[in-house]
Coordinates of C-alpha atoms and ligand atoms in Angstrom, one line a residue:
E1 CA 18.4 10.8 10.2
K2 CA 19.7 7.7 8.5
G3 CA 16.2 6.2 9.4
G4 CA 17.8 3.0 10.8
Y5 CA 20.2 2.3 7.8
K6 CA 23.9 2.2 8.3
H7 CA 24.5 4.6 5.3
F8 CA 22.5 7.4 3.5
M9 CA 23.2 5.8 0.4
A10 CA 21.2 2.6 1.7
K11 CA 18.6 4.8 3.0
E12 CA 18.2 6.5 -0.4
I13 CA 18.3 3.2 -2.4
A14 CA 15.5 2.0 -0.3
E15 CA 13.5 5.1 -0.6
Q16 CA 13.1 4.8 -4.3
P17 CA 9.8 3.0 -4.6
V18 CA 8.2 5.8 -2.4
V19 CA 9.7 8.8 -4.1
I20 CA 9.0 7.6 -7.5
A21 CA 5.3 7.0 -6.5
D22 CA 5.4 10.5 -5.2
A23 CA 6.8 12.0 -8.5
L24 CA 4.2 10.0 -10.4
K25 CA 1.4 11.2 -8.2
H26 CA 2.6 14.8 -8.6
Y27 CA 2.7 14.7 -12.4
T28 CA -0.5 12.5 -13.2
T29 CA -4.1 12.9 -12.2
P30 CA -5.9 10.5 -9.9
E31 CA -7.4 9.0 -13.0
G32 CA -4.0 8.1 -14.3
G33 CA -3.5 10.9 -16.9
L34 CA -0.7 13.3 -17.3
R35 CA -0.5 16.6 -15.3
L36 CA 2.8 18.2 -16.5
P37 CA 3.1 22.1 -16.1
E38 CA 1.4 24.0 -18.9
G39 CA 4.6 24.8 -20.6
V40 CA 5.5 21.0 -21.3
D41 CA 3.9 21.1 -24.8
F42 CA 6.2 19.7 -27.5
K43 CA 4.2 21.0 -30.5
G44 CA 6.3 22.8 -32.9
V45 CA 9.4 21.8 -31.0
D46 CA 11.8 20.2 -33.7
R47 CA 14.4 18.5 -31.3
I48 CA 15.5 18.5 -27.8
T49 CA 19.2 18.7 -26.7
M50 CA 19.8 17.3 -23.1
V51 CA 22.9 18.4 -21.2
A52 CA 24.2 17.2 -17.8
C53 CA 27.2 15.9 -15.9
G54 CA 27.8 12.3 -14.3
T55 CA 24.9 10.4 -13.4
A56 CA 22.3 13.0 -14.5
S57 CA 24.0 12.8 -18.1
Y58 CA 23.3 8.9 -18.1
A59 CA 19.7 9.8 -17.1
C60 CA 19.6 12.1 -20.4
H61 CA 21.5 9.2 -22.2
V62 CA 18.3 6.9 -21.3
A63 CA 15.7 9.5 -22.1
K64 CA 17.3 10.0 -25.5
Y65 CA 16.1 6.5 -26.4
W66 CA 12.7 7.3 -25.0
F67 CA 12.3 10.7 -26.9
E68 CA 13.2 9.1 -30.2
Q69 CA 11.3 5.7 -29.7
I70 CA 8.2 6.9 -27.9
A71 CA 7.7 10.3 -29.4
G72 CA 9.8 10.3 -32.7
L73 CA 11.4 13.4 -31.5
P74 CA 15.1 13.8 -32.5
A75 CA 17.0 14.1 -29.3
E76 CA 20.8 14.9 -28.7
I77 CA 22.7 14.4 -25.6
D78 CA 25.9 16.0 -24.3
I79 CA 28.1 16.3 -21.3
A80 CA 28.0 19.9 -20.1
S81 CA 31.7 20.4 -20.0
E82 CA 31.8 19.5 -23.8
F83 CA 28.7 21.2 -24.7
R84 CA 29.5 24.5 -23.2
Y85 CA 33.0 24.8 -25.0
R86 CA 32.1 23.1 -28.0
E87 CA 29.2 25.9 -28.6
P88 CA 27.2 23.9 -30.8
P89 CA 24.7 25.4 -33.3
L90 CA 21.1 25.1 -31.7
S91 CA 17.8 25.5 -33.5
G92 CA 15.4 28.3 -32.4
Q93 CA 12.5 25.6 -32.4
S94 CA 14.3 23.4 -30.2
W95 CA 14.3 22.8 -26.2
A96 CA 17.3 22.7 -24.2
V97 CA 16.9 20.4 -21.2
F98 CA 19.3 20.5 -18.2
V99 CA 19.2 17.8 -15.6
S100 CA 20.8 18.1 -12.3
Q101 CA 20.1 16.9 -8.8
S102 CA 21.7 19.8 -7.2
G103 CA 20.9 22.4 -9.6
E104 CA 24.3 24.0 -8.8
T105 CA 26.8 22.0 -11.3
A106 CA 28.9 24.7 -12.6
D107 CA 29.5 23.2 -16.0
T108 CA 25.8 22.5 -16.3
L109 CA 24.9 26.1 -15.3
A110 CA 27.3 27.4 -17.8
A111 CA 26.0 25.3 -20.6
L112 CA 22.4 26.6 -19.7
R113 CA 23.6 30.3 -20.0
Y114 CA 25.2 29.4 -23.5
A115 CA 21.9 28.0 -24.6
R116 CA 19.9 30.9 -23.4
D117 CA 18.4 33.2 -26.1
K118 CA 19.4 30.3 -28.8
V119 CA 16.5 27.9 -28.3
A120 CA 12.6 28.3 -27.8
R121 CA 12.7 27.1 -24.2
I122 CA 15.2 26.2 -21.5
V123 CA 13.8 23.5 -19.3
S124 CA 15.3 22.0 -16.4
V125 CA 14.9 19.0 -14.4
V126 CA 16.2 19.3 -10.8
N127 CA 16.0 18.1 -7.3
V128 CA 16.5 21.4 -5.6
P129 CA 13.8 23.7 -6.9
T130 CA 15.4 26.8 -5.4
S131 CA 18.7 26.2 -7.1
S132 CA 20.5 28.3 -9.8
I133 CA 19.8 26.1 -12.7
A134 CA 16.0 26.0 -11.6
R135 CA 15.8 29.7 -11.2
E136 CA 17.5 30.4 -14.7
S137 CA 15.2 28.1 -16.4
D138 CA 12.0 29.1 -18.3
L139 CA 10.4 26.0 -17.0
S140 CA 11.7 23.7 -14.2
L141 CA 10.3 20.3 -13.3
P142 CA 11.2 19.2 -9.7
I143 CA 11.9 15.7 -9.5
L144 CA 10.7 15.3 -5.7
A145 CA 13.4 12.8 -4.7
G146 CA 13.7 14.5 -1.4
V147 CA 17.2 15.4 0.0
E148 CA 20.0 13.2 -1.3
V149 CA 23.0 13.1 1.0
G150 CA 25.1 10.2 -0.4
V151 CA 27.7 11.5 -2.9
A152 CA 26.7 8.5 -5.1
S153 CA 23.5 9.7 -6.7
T154 CA 20.8 6.9 -6.5
K155 CA 17.2 8.1 -5.9
A156 CA 17.8 11.3 -7.9
F157 CA 18.7 9.2 -11.0
T158 CA 15.5 7.2 -11.0
C159 CA 13.5 10.2 -10.1
Q160 CA 15.1 12.1 -13.0
L161 CA 14.4 9.0 -15.2
T162 CA 10.8 9.2 -14.1
V163 CA 10.1 12.6 -14.9
L164 CA 12.0 12.4 -18.4
A165 CA 9.7 9.3 -19.0
L166 CA 6.6 11.3 -18.4
M167 CA 7.9 14.1 -20.6
A168 CA 8.6 11.7 -23.4
V169 CA 4.9 10.3 -23.2
K170 CA 3.9 13.8 -23.3
A171 CA 5.8 14.5 -26.5
G172 CA 4.5 11.2 -28.1
L173 CA 1.0 12.7 -27.5
D174 CA 1.8 16.1 -28.6
R175 CA 3.4 14.8 -31.8
G176 CA 0.5 12.4 -32.6
R177 CA 2.9 9.4 -32.4
L178 CA 1.0 7.9 -29.5
T179 CA -2.9 7.1 -29.2
A180 CA -4.4 7.9 -25.8
E181 CA -4.4 4.1 -25.3
Q182 CA -0.9 3.8 -25.8
A183 CA 0.1 6.8 -23.8
A184 CA -2.2 5.1 -20.9
A185 CA -0.3 1.8 -21.3
H186 CA 3.0 3.5 -20.8
L187 CA 1.8 5.4 -17.8
G188 CA 0.3 2.1 -16.4
S189 CA 3.9 0.5 -16.7
L190 CA 5.5 3.7 -14.9
R191 CA 2.9 3.1 -12.1
N192 CA 3.8 -0.5 -11.8
L193 CA 7.6 0.4 -11.1
P194 CA 7.3 1.2 -7.3
G195 CA 6.1 -2.3 -6.8
L196 CA 8.5 -3.9 -9.0
M197 CA 11.3 -2.0 -7.3
N198 CA 10.4 -3.2 -3.9
H199 CA 10.6 -6.7 -5.4
A200 CA 14.3 -5.7 -6.6
L201 CA 15.1 -4.3 -3.2
G202 CA 14.4 -7.7 -1.7
L203 CA 17.4 -9.1 -3.8
S204 CA 19.7 -7.0 -1.5
G205 CA 20.8 -10.1 0.6
V206 CA 21.7 -12.1 -2.5
I207 CA 23.4 -9.0 -4.0
A208 CA 25.6 -8.8 -0.9
E209 CA 26.8 -12.3 -1.2
V210 CA 27.8 -11.8 -5.0
A211 CA 29.5 -8.5 -3.9
E212 CA 31.9 -10.5 -1.7
E213 CA 33.3 -12.0 -4.8
L214 CA 33.1 -8.9 -6.7
A215 CA 35.0 -7.0 -4.2
E216 CA 38.1 -9.1 -5.2
A217 CA 38.0 -8.0 -8.8
Q218 CA 40.4 -5.4 -10.2
D219 CA 38.3 -4.6 -13.3
V220 CA 34.5 -5.0 -14.0
L221 CA 32.8 -4.6 -17.2
F222 CA 29.1 -3.7 -17.5
L223 CA 27.2 -4.4 -20.7
G224 CA 23.7 -3.2 -21.9
R225 CA 21.8 -2.7 -25.2
G226 CA 19.6 0.2 -26.2
A227 CA 18.4 2.0 -23.2
M228 CA 20.2 -0.5 -21.0
Y229 CA 23.6 0.7 -22.5
P230 CA 23.4 4.0 -20.5
L231 CA 22.4 2.0 -17.4
A232 CA 25.8 -0.1 -18.0
L233 CA 27.7 3.3 -18.0
E234 CA 25.9 4.2 -14.7
G235 CA 26.4 0.8 -13.1
A236 CA 30.3 1.3 -13.9
L237 CA 30.3 4.9 -12.5
K238 CA 28.6 3.9 -9.1
L239 CA 31.0 0.9 -8.6
K240 CA 34.1 3.0 -9.4
E241 CA 33.0 6.0 -7.2
I242 CA 32.4 4.1 -3.9
S243 CA 34.4 0.8 -4.2
Y244 CA 37.4 2.2 -6.4
I245 CA 37.3 -0.7 -8.6
H246 CA 38.1 0.1 -12.0
A247 CA 34.9 -0.4 -14.1
E248 CA 33.7 0.4 -17.7
G249 CA 30.3 0.4 -19.2
Y250 CA 30.0 -0.8 -22.8
A251 CA 27.3 -1.1 -25.3
S252 CA 27.1 -5.0 -25.8
G253 CA 27.6 -4.8 -29.3
E254 CA 31.0 -2.9 -29.0
L255 CA 32.5 -5.7 -27.0
K256 CA 34.0 -7.2 -30.0
H257 CA 35.5 -3.9 -31.1
G258 CA 38.0 -3.8 -28.2
P259 CA 36.9 -4.6 -24.7
I260 CA 36.8 -8.4 -25.2
A261 CA 40.7 -8.2 -25.3
L262 CA 40.4 -7.6 -21.4
I263 CA 38.4 -10.6 -20.7
D264 CA 39.9 -13.5 -18.7
A265 CA 38.9 -15.5 -15.7
R266 CA 39.5 -12.5 -13.3
V267 CA 37.3 -10.0 -15.0
P268 CA 33.4 -10.2 -14.1
V269 CA 31.2 -9.1 -16.7
I270 CA 27.9 -7.7 -15.5
V271 CA 25.2 -8.0 -18.2
L272 CA 22.0 -5.8 -17.7
A273 CA 19.5 -7.5 -20.1
P274 CA 15.8 -8.1 -19.7
R275 CA 14.5 -10.4 -22.3
D276 CA 13.6 -7.8 -24.9
G277 CA 13.6 -8.0 -28.8
L278 CA 17.4 -7.8 -28.7
F279 CA 18.1 -10.5 -26.1
D280 CA 19.4 -13.2 -28.5
K281 CA 22.2 -10.8 -29.6
T282 CA 23.1 -10.3 -25.9
V283 CA 23.2 -14.2 -25.3
S284 CA 25.8 -14.3 -28.2
N285 CA 27.8 -11.5 -26.5
M286 CA 27.8 -13.6 -23.3
Q287 CA 28.9 -16.6 -25.0
E288 CA 31.8 -14.6 -26.4
V289 CA 32.8 -13.7 -22.8
M290 CA 32.3 -17.2 -21.4
A291 CA 34.5 -18.7 -24.2
R292 CA 37.3 -16.8 -22.8
H293 CA 36.4 -17.7 -19.2
G294 CA 34.8 -14.4 -18.2
K295 CA 32.6 -14.5 -15.3
V296 CA 29.1 -13.4 -16.5
L297 CA 26.7 -12.0 -13.9
L298 CA 23.4 -11.9 -15.7
I299 CA 20.8 -9.5 -14.5
S300 CA 17.6 -10.3 -16.2
D301 CA 14.1 -11.5 -15.9
A302 CA 13.0 -15.2 -15.5
A303 CA 12.5 -15.8 -19.3
G304 CA 16.0 -14.2 -19.9
V305 CA 17.8 -16.3 -17.3
E306 CA 16.1 -19.5 -18.8
E307 CA 17.0 -18.5 -22.4
A308 CA 20.5 -17.7 -21.5
G309 CA 21.3 -21.1 -20.5
A310 CA 24.2 -22.7 -18.5
G311 CA 27.6 -21.3 -18.1
V312 CA 26.9 -18.0 -16.4
W313 CA 28.7 -17.3 -13.2
K314 CA 25.6 -15.8 -11.4
T315 CA 22.2 -14.6 -12.1
L316 CA 19.9 -12.1 -10.5
V317 CA 16.1 -12.3 -11.5
L318 CA 14.1 -9.4 -11.6
P319 CA 10.3 -9.1 -12.3
E320 CA 9.1 -8.4 -15.9
V321 CA 8.8 -4.6 -16.8
E322 CA 8.0 -2.9 -20.1
A323 CA 11.1 -3.0 -22.0
A324 CA 11.5 0.8 -22.3
F325 CA 11.3 1.5 -18.7
A326 CA 13.6 -1.3 -17.6
P327 CA 16.4 1.1 -16.9
I328 CA 14.5 2.6 -13.7
L329 CA 14.1 -0.9 -12.4
Y330 CA 17.4 -2.2 -13.3
A331 CA 19.1 0.8 -11.6
V332 CA 18.1 -0.8 -8.1
P333 CA 20.4 -4.0 -8.5
A334 CA 23.2 -1.8 -10.2
Q335 CA 23.2 0.6 -7.2
L336 CA 22.9 -2.4 -4.6
L337 CA 25.9 -4.2 -6.1
A338 CA 28.0 -1.0 -6.0
Y339 CA 26.9 -0.5 -2.4
H340 CA 27.6 -4.1 -1.2
T341 CA 30.8 -4.1 -2.8
A342 CA 31.9 -1.0 -1.2
I343 CA 30.8 -2.4 2.1
A344 CA 32.7 -5.7 1.3
K345 CA 35.9 -3.3 0.7
G346 CA 35.2 -1.2 3.8
T347 CA 35.4 2.1 1.9
D348 CA 33.4 5.2 2.9
V349 CA 30.2 4.8 0.9
D350 CA 28.5 8.1 1.8
Q351 CA 31.8 10.2 1.3
P352 CA 33.9 8.5 -1.3
R353 CA 37.5 9.9 -1.5
N354 CA 38.1 12.9 -3.9
L355 CA 34.4 13.5 -4.6
A356 CA 32.0 16.2 -3.7
K357 CA 28.3 16.1 -3.6
S358 CA 27.8 19.3 -5.6
V359 CA 30.6 20.3 -8.0
T360 CA 30.3 24.0 -8.2
V361 CA 33.7 24.6 -9.7
E362 CA 35.0 23.5 -13.1
Ligands
LIG1 O1 24.0 17.7 -9.1 P1 24.3 17.2 -10.4 O2 23.1 16.1 -10.6 O3 24.3 18.3 -11.4 O4 25.6 16.4 -10.5 C1 26.1 15.9 -11.7 C2 27.3 14.8 -11.1 O5 28.3 15.6 -10.6 C3 26.8 13.6 -10.2 O6 25.8 13.0 -10.8 C4 28.1 12.7 -10.1 O7 28.2 12.1 -11.1 C5 27.6 11.6 -8.9 N1 28.6 11.5 -7.9 C6 27.1 10.4 -9.4 O8 27.0 9.4 -8.4

């Protein structure tokens, strides 16, 4: 049932190009237009509030950038355990969106129940269509990732992102922020992702070599800007969950506001940075790290690696991708780094200590 892989996690990482292509096929027409359920109509919606736990919350965090930038729609995010007890005021013209692989996470379900009757629509993005969260939503969009067994969520994350990206494009059209041509260009970029992810999967051997050294670290920092910032949080969560190495994700611009104090020659700093409009700012962050003998692993595209110049510890080169959707592609090396580091440490990759696949108690 592991399909020739040693672990479910390896299988599920490798499945991503296929399941993402499936999700795109399901939610778009053969001509390449959107085909989301009828209720996904953002006209008159004044904001969306996205709520989830763990990796699913990082998918919401990435999607916040998309809803704001692609659709100009105010988007808030919260983790379910805070949202439900904080009891925030919600607009009756807003949507509350709950993202969950299992659809059974206790805090996310309680957050959904809190939002009921306070918002215009309860929407969920789930992997298990028969789950409580799916059943209790006005509208539920399956992510079509297939069964995910590994406790560390991988393919569910990128499928959540794919569905949220399609929703953001729909919001952009409904709100008159995107022309049909601009929407088609975004959809074209999304359709390229499975091929680009196959390329990223081809880096597995190189990543395994880097992981041998990463496995020696006590602490690892992940940095990213913009929509890559939540991916830095996700990369750190993945690494700590299965390798038990202490890892933190930060927005690159926050480095000098505290975490730079941790940097010395023993702290690897993993920089997730396609060469986008803010790349030069990230280069100066890397220089600050290197000036303190920090070991930078730069994950970028060929142009980014070239521009970053000498002095970085290691580089991983990914193909070019539309900047907005880079987190979907860059999730693959982040997952592979965690996976291979855990293998190098000999930990139980599919069943990490203290963790359950579905957290149905608070
Ligand atoms: O089933 P859910 O998506 O609601 O689960 C949320 C989190 O418990 C989950 O993403 C957790 O953080 C994973 N172990 C991450 O790999």
